[in-house]
PDB file of C-alpha atoms in Angstrom:
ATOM      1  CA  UNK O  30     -22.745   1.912 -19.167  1.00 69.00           C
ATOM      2  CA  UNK O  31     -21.163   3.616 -15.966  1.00 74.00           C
ATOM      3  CA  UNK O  32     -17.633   2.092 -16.139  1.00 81.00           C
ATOM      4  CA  UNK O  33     -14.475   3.625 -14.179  1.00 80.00           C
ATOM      5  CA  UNK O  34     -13.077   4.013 -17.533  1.00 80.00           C
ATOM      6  CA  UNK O  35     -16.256   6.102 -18.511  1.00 85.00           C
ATOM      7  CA  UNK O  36     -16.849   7.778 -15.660  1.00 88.00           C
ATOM      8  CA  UNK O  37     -12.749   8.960 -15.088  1.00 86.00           C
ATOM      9  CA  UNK O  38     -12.803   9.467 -19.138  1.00 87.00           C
ATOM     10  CA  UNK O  39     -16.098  12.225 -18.810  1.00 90.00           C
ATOM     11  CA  UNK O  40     -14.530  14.092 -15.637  1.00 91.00           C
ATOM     12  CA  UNK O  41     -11.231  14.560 -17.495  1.00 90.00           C
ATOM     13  CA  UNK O  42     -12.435  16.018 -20.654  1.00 92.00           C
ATOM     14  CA  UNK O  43     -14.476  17.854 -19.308  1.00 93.00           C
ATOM     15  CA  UNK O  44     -11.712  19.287 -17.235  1.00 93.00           C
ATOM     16  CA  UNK O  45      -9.769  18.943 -20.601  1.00 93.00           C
ATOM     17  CA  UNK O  46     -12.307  21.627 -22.502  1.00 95.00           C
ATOM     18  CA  UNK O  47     -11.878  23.717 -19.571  1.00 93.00           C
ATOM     19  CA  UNK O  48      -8.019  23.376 -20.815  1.00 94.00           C
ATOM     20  CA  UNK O  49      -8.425  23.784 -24.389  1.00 95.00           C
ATOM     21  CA  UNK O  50     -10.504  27.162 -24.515  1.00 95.00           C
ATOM     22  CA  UNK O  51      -7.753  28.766 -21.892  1.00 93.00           C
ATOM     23  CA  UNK O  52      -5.003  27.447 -24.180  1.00 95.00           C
ATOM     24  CA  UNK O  53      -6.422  29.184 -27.148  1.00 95.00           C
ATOM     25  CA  UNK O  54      -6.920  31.935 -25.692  1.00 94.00           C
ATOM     26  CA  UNK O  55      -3.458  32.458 -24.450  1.00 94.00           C
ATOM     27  CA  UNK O  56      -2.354  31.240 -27.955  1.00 94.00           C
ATOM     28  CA  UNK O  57      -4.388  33.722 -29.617  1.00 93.00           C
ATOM     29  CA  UNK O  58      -3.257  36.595 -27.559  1.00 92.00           C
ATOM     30  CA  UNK O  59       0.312  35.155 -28.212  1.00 92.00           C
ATOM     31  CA  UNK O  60       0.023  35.221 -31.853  1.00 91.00           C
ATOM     32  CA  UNK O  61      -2.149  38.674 -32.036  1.00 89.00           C
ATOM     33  CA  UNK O  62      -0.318  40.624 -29.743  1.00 87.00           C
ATOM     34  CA  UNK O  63       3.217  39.294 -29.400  1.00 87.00           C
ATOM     35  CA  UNK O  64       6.088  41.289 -31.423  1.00 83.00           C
ATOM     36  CA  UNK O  65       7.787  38.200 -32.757  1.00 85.00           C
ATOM     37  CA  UNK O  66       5.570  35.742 -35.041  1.00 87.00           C
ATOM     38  CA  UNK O  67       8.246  33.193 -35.129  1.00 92.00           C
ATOM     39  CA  UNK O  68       9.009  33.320 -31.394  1.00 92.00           C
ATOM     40  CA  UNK O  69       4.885  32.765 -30.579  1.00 92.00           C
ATOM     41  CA  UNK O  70       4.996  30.027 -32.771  1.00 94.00           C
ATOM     42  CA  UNK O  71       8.255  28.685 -31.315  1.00 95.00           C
ATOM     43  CA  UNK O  72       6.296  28.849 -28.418  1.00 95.00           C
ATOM     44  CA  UNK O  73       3.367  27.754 -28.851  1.00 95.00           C
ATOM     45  CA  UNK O  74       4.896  24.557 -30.561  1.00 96.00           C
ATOM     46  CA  UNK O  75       6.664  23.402 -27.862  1.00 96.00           C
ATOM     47  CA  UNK O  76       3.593  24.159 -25.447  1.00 96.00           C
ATOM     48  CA  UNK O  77       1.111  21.748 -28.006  1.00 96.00           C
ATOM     49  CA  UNK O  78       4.009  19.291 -28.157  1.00 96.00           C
ATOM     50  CA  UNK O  79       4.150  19.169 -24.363  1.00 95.00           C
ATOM     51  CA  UNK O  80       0.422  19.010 -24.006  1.00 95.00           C
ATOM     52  CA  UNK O  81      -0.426  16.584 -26.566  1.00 95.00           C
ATOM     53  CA  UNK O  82       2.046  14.089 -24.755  1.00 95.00           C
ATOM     54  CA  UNK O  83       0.550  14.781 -21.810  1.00 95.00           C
ATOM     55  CA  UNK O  84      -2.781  14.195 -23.331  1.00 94.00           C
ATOM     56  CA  UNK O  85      -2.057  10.631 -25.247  1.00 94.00           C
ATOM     57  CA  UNK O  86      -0.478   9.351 -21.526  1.00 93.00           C
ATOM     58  CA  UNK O  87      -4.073  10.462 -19.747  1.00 92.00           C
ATOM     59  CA  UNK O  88      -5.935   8.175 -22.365  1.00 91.00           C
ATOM     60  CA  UNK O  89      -3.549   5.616 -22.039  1.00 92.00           C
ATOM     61  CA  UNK O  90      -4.458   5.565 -18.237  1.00 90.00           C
ATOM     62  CA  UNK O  91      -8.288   5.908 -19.389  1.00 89.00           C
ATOM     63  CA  UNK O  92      -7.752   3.075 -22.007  1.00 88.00           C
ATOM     64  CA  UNK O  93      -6.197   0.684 -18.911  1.00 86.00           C
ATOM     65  CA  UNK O  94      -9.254   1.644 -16.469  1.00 83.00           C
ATOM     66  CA  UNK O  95     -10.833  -1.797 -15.794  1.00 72.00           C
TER      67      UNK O  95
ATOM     68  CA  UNK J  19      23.215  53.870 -30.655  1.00 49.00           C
ATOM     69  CA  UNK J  20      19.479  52.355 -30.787  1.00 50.00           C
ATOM     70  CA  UNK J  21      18.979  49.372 -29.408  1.00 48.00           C
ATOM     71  CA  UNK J  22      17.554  47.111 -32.072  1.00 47.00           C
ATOM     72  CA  UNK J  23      16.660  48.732 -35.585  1.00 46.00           C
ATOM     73  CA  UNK J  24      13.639  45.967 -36.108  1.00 48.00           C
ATOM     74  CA  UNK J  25      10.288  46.971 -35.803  1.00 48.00           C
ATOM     75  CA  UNK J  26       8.748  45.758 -32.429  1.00 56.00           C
ATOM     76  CA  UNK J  27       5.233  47.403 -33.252  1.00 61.00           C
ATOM     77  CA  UNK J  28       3.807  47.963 -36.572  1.00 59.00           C
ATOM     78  CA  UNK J  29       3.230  52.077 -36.524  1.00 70.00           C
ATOM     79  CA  UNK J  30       7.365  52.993 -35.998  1.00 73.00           C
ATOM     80  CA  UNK J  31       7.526  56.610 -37.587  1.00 74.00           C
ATOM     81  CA  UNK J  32       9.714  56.620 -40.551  1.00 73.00           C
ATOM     82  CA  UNK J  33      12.811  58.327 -38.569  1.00 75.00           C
ATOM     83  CA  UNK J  34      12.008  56.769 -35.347  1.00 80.00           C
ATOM     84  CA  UNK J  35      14.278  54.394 -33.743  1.00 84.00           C
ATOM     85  CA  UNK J  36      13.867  51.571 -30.684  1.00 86.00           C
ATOM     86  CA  UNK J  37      16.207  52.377 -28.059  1.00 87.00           C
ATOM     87  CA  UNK J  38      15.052  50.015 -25.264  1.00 87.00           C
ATOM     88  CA  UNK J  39      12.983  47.319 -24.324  1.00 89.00           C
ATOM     89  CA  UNK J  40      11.968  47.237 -21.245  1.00 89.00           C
ATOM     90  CA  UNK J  41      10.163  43.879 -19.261  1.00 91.00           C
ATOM     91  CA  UNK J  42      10.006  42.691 -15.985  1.00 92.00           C
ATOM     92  CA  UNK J  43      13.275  41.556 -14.292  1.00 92.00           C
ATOM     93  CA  UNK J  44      13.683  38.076 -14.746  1.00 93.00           C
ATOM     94  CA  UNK J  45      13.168  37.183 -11.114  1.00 93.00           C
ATOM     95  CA  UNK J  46       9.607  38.254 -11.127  1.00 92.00           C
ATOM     96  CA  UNK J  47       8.406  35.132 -13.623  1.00 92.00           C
ATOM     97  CA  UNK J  48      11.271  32.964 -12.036  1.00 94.00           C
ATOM     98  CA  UNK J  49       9.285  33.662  -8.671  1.00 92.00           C
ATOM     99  CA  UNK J  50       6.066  32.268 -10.337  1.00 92.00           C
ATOM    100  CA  UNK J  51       7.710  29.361 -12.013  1.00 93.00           C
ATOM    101  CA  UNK J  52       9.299  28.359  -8.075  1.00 94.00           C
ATOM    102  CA  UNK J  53       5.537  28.609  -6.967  1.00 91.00           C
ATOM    103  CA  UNK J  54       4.288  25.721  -9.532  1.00 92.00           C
ATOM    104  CA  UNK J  55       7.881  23.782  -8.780  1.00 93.00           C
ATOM    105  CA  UNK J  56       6.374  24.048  -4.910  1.00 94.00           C
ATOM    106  CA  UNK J  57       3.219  22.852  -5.979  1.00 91.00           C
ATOM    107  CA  UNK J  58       4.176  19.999  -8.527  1.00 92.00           C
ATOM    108  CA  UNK J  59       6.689  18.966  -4.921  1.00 94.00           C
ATOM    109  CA  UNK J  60       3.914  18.850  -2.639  1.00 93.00           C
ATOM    110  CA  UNK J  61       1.776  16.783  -5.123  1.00 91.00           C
ATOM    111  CA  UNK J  62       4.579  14.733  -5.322  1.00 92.00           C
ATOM    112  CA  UNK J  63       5.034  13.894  -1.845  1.00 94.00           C
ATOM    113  CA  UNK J  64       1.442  13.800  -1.127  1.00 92.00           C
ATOM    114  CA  UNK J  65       1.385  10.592  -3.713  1.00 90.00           C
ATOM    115  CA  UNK J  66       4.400   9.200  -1.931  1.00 92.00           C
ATOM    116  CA  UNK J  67       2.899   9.210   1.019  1.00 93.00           C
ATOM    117  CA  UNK J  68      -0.421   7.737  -0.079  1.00 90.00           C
ATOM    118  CA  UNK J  69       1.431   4.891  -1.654  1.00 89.00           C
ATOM    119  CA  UNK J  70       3.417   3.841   1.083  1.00 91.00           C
ATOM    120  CA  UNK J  71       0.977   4.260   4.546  1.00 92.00           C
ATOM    121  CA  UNK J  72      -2.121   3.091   1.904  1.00 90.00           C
ATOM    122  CA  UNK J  73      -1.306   0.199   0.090  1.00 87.00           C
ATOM    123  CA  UNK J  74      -4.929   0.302  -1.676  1.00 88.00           C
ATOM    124  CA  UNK J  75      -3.425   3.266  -3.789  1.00 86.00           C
ATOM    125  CA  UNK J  76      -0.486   0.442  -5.098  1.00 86.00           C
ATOM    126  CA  UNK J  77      -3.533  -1.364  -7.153  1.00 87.00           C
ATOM    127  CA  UNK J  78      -3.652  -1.280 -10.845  1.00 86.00           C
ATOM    128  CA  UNK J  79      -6.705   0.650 -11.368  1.00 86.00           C
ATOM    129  CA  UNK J  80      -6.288   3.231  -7.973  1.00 88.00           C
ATOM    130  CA  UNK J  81      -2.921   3.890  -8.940  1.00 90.00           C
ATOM    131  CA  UNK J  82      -4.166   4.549 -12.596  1.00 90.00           C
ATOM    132  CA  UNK J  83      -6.331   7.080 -11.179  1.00 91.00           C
ATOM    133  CA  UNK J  84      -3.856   8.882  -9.333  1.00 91.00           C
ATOM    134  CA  UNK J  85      -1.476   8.847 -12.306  1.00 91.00           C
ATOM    135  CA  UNK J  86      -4.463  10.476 -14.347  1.00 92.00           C
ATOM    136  CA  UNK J  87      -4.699  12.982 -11.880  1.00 92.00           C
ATOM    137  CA  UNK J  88      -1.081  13.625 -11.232  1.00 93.00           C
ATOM    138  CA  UNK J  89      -1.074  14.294 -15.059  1.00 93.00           C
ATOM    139  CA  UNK J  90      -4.540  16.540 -15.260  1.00 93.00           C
ATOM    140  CA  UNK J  91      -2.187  18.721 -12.084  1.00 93.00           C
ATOM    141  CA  UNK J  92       1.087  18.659 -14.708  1.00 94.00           C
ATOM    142  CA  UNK J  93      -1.231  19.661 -17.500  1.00 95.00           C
ATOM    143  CA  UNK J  94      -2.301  22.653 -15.385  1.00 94.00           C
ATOM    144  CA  UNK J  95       1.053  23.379 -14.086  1.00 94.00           C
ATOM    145  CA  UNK J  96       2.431  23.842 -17.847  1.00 94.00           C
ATOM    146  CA  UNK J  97      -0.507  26.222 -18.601  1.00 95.00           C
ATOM    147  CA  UNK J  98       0.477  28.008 -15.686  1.00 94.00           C
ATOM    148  CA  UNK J  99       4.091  28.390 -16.727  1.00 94.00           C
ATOM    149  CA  UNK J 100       2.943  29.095 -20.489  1.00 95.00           C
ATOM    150  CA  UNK J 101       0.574  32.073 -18.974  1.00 94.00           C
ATOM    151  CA  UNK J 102       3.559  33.046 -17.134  1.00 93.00           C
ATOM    152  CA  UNK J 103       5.624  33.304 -19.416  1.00 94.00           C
ATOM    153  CA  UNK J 104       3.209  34.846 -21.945  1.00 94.00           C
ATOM    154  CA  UNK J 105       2.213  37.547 -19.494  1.00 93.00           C
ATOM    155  CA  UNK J 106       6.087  38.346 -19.100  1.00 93.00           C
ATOM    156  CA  UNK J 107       6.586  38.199 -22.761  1.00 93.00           C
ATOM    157  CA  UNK J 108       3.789  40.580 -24.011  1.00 92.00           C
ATOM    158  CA  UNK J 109       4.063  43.440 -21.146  1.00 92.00           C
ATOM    159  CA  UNK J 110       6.271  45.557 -22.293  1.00 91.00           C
ATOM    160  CA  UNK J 111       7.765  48.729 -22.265  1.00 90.00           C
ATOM    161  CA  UNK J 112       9.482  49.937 -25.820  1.00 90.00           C
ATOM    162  CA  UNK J 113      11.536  53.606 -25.600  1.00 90.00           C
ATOM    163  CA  UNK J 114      12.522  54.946 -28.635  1.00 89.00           C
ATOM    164  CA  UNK J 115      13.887  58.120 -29.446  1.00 86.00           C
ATOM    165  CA  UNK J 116      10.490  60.040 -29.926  1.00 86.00           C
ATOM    166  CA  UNK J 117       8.305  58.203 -26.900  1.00 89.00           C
ATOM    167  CA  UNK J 118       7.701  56.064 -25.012  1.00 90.00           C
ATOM    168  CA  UNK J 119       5.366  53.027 -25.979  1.00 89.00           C
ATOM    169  CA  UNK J 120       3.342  51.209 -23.014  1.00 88.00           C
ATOM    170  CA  UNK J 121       2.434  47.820 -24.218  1.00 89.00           C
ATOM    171  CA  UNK J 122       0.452  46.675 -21.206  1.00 88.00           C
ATOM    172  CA  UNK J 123      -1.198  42.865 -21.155  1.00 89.00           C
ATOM    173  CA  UNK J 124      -4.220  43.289 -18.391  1.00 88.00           C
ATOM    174  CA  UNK J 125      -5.295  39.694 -19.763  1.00 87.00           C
ATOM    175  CA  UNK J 126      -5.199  37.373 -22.200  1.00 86.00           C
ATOM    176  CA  UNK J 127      -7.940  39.134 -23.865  1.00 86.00           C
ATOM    177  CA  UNK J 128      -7.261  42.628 -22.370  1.00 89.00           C
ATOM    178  CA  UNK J 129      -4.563  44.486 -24.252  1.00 87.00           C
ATOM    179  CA  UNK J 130      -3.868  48.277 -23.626  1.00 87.00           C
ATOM    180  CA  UNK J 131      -1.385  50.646 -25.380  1.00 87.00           C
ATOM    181  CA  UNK J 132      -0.666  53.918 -24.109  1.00 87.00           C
ATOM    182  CA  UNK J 133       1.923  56.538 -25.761  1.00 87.00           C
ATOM    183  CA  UNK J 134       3.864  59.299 -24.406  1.00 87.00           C
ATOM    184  CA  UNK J 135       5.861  61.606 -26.541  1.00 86.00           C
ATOM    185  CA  UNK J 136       9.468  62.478 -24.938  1.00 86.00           C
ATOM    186  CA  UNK J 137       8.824  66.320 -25.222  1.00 84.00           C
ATOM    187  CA  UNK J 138       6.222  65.848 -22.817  1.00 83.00           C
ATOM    188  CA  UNK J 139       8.451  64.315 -20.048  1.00 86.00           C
ATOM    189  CA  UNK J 140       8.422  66.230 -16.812  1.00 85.00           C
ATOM    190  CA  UNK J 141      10.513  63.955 -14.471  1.00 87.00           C
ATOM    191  CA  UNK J 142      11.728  60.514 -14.080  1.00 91.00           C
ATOM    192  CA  UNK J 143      11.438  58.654 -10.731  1.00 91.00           C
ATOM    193  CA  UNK J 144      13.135  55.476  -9.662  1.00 93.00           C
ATOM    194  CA  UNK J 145      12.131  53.175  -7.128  1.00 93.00           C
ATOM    195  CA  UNK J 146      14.209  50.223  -5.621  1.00 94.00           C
ATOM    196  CA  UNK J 147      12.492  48.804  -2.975  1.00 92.00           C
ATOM    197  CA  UNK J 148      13.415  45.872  -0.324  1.00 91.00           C
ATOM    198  CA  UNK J 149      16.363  43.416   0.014  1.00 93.00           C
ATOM    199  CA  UNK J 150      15.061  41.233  -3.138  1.00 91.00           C
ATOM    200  CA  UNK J 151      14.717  44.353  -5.347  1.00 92.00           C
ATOM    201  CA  UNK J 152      18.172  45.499  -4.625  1.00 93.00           C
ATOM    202  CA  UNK J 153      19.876  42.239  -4.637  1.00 93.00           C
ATOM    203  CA  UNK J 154      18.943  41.617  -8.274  1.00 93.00           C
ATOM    204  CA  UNK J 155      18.832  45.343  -9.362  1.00 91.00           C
ATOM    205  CA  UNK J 156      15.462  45.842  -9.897  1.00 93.00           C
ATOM    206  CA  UNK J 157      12.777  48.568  -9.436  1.00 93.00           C
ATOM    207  CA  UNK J 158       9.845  50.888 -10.528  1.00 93.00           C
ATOM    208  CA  UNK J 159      10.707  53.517 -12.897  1.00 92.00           C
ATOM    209  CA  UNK J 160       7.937  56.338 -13.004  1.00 91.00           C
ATOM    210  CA  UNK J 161       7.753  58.919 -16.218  1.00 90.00           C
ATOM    211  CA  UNK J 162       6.042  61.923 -14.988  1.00 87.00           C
ATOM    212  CA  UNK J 163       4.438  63.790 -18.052  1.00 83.00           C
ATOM    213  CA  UNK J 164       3.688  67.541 -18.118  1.00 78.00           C
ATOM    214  CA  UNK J 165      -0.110  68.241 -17.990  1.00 72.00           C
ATOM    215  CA  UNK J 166      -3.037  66.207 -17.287  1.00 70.00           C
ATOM    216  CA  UNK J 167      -1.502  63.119 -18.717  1.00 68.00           C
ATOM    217  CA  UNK J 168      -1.462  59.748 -16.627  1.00 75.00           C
ATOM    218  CA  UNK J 169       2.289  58.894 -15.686  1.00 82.00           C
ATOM    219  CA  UNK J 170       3.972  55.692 -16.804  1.00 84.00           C
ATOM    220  CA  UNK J 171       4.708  53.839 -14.344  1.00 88.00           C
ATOM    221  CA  UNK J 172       7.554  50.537 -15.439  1.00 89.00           C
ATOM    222  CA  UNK J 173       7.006  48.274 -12.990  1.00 89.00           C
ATOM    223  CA  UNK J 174       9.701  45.727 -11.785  1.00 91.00           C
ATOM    224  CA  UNK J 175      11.825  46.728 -14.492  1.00 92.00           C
ATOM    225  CA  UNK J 176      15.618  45.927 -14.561  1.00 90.00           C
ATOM    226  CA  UNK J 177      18.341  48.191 -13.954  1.00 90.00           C
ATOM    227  CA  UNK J 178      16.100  50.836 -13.241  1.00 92.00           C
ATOM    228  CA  UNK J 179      18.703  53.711 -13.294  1.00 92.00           C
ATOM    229  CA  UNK J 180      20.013  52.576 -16.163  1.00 91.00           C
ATOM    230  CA  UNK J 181      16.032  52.661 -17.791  1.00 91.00           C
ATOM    231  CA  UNK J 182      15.577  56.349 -16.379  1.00 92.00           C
ATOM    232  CA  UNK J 183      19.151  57.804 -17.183  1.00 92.00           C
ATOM    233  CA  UNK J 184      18.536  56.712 -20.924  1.00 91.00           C
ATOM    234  CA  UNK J 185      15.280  58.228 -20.868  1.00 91.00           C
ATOM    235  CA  UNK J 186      16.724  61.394 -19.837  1.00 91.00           C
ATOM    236  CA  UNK J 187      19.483  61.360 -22.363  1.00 90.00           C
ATOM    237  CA  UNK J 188      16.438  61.033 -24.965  1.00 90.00           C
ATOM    238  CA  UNK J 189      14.666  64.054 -24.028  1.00 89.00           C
ATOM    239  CA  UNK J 190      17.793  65.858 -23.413  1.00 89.00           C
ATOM    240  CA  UNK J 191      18.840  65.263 -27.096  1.00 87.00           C
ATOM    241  CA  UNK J 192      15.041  65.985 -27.791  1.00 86.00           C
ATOM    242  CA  UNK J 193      15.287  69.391 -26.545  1.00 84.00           C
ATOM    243  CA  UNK J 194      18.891  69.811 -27.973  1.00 85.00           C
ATOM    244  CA  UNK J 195      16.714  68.872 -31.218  1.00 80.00           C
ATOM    245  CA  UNK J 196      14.039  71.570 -30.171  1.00 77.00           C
ATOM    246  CA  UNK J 197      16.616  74.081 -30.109  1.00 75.00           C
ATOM    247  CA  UNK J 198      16.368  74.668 -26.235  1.00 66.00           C
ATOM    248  CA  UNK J 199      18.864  74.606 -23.822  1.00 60.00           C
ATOM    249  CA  UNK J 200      20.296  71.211 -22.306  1.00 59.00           C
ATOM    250  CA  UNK J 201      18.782  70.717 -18.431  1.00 60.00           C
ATOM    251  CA  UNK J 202      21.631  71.204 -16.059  1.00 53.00           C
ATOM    252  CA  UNK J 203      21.821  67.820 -14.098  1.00 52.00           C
ATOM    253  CA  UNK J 204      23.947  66.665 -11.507  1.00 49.00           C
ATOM    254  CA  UNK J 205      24.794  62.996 -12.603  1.00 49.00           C
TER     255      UNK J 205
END
């Protein structure tokens, strides 16, 4: 059923696997050609962590959509 | 003294040493990160003023919307600053006191390394161009090789004299190494 809570839901993950592929990217060129392991990961923790929390608030939103 | 005796890349001859490391000056990501601040501003305002000359944006499910999208723009803006500062982080420049390593990041999936050996060194060029550049001490430093071989070029790099006298001092102790006489220089 075409809901505003479906219909905002599709156009943002859509967007979001558009978000994910460049973010693995740039985390796999991070990891494979950066000369500090440690400091990629550092990196690349605090860039999920950021994310993620970014994420969980946009379905939130989705999940209040009436 | 070398710079740092840990091994930045993974072929480091056995008596070879890192000197410098040579990036960007700070300014030049700093410069990016003030262009998403701008942008993350104006998207800021722009929902102020929706909110207060539209009051149909002040509904629950409207202003839901625009909160989704205000994150989707934050979600961007902190790929943008992570690209940033991943571009910054894997360009680099790494002098040691055989050659000169060219670690250059084109993309995220386009990685180049190029090599010159310090006997090869011709001449070494600096360039410090406009107010910005000479306010925070920062410039293009070119390594001219001898023969056909493509030039290095550091772009942006701090403390650009510093970056070409230490080359200099390299080959110098290079050809002192060689057994051929020091270069007369007038520094």
């Amino acid at each position: 059923m075409l809901t505003l809570a479906n219909i905002s839901g599709l156009i943002f993950h859509l967007y979001m696997i558009f978000l994910v592929a460049y973010s693995s990217m740039a985390i796999f060129s991070l990891l494979r050609f950066g000369q500090s392991r440690i400091t990629g990961l550092l990196a690349t923790g605090v860039y999920l962590a950021l994310m993620s929390s970014l994420y969980f608030q946009s379905l939130l939103l989705i999940g209040k959509l009436e | 003294m070398p710079f740092r005796k840990i091994k930045f890349f993974s072929d480091l001859h056995t008596q070879e040493e890192v000197y410098l490391v040579v990036r960007k000056h700070w300014i030049i990501p700093c410069l990016k990160v003030v262009f998403w601040l701008i942008l993350l501003a104006l998207l800021a305002a722009g929902e102020i003023f929706l909110k207060t000359n539209y009051p149909f944006f002040t509904e629950p499910n409207p202003a839901r919307i625009v909160a989704l999208i205000r994150t989707a723009v934050l979600m961007t803006a902190v790929l943008g600053l992570f690209m940033t500062w991943i571009m910054y982080y894997l360009n680099v420049q790494i002098i040691t006191n055989e050659r000169i390593v060219d670690i250059n990041q084109k993309s995220m999936l386009h990685h180049q390394t190029s090599e010159l050996n310090l006997d090869r060194l011709q001449d070494v060029l600096t360039q410090v161009k406009g107010p910005l550049a000479n306010f925070f001490n920062f410039g293009d430093v070119t390594v001219q090789t001898a023969g056909e071989a493509q030039n290095f070029v550091f772009n942006q790099a701090a403390n650009p004299h510093q970056v070409a006298k230490i080359i200099l001092e390299l080959y110098e102790k290079i050809r002192v190494r060689q057994g051929a006489a020091p270069t007369a220089r007038n520094d």
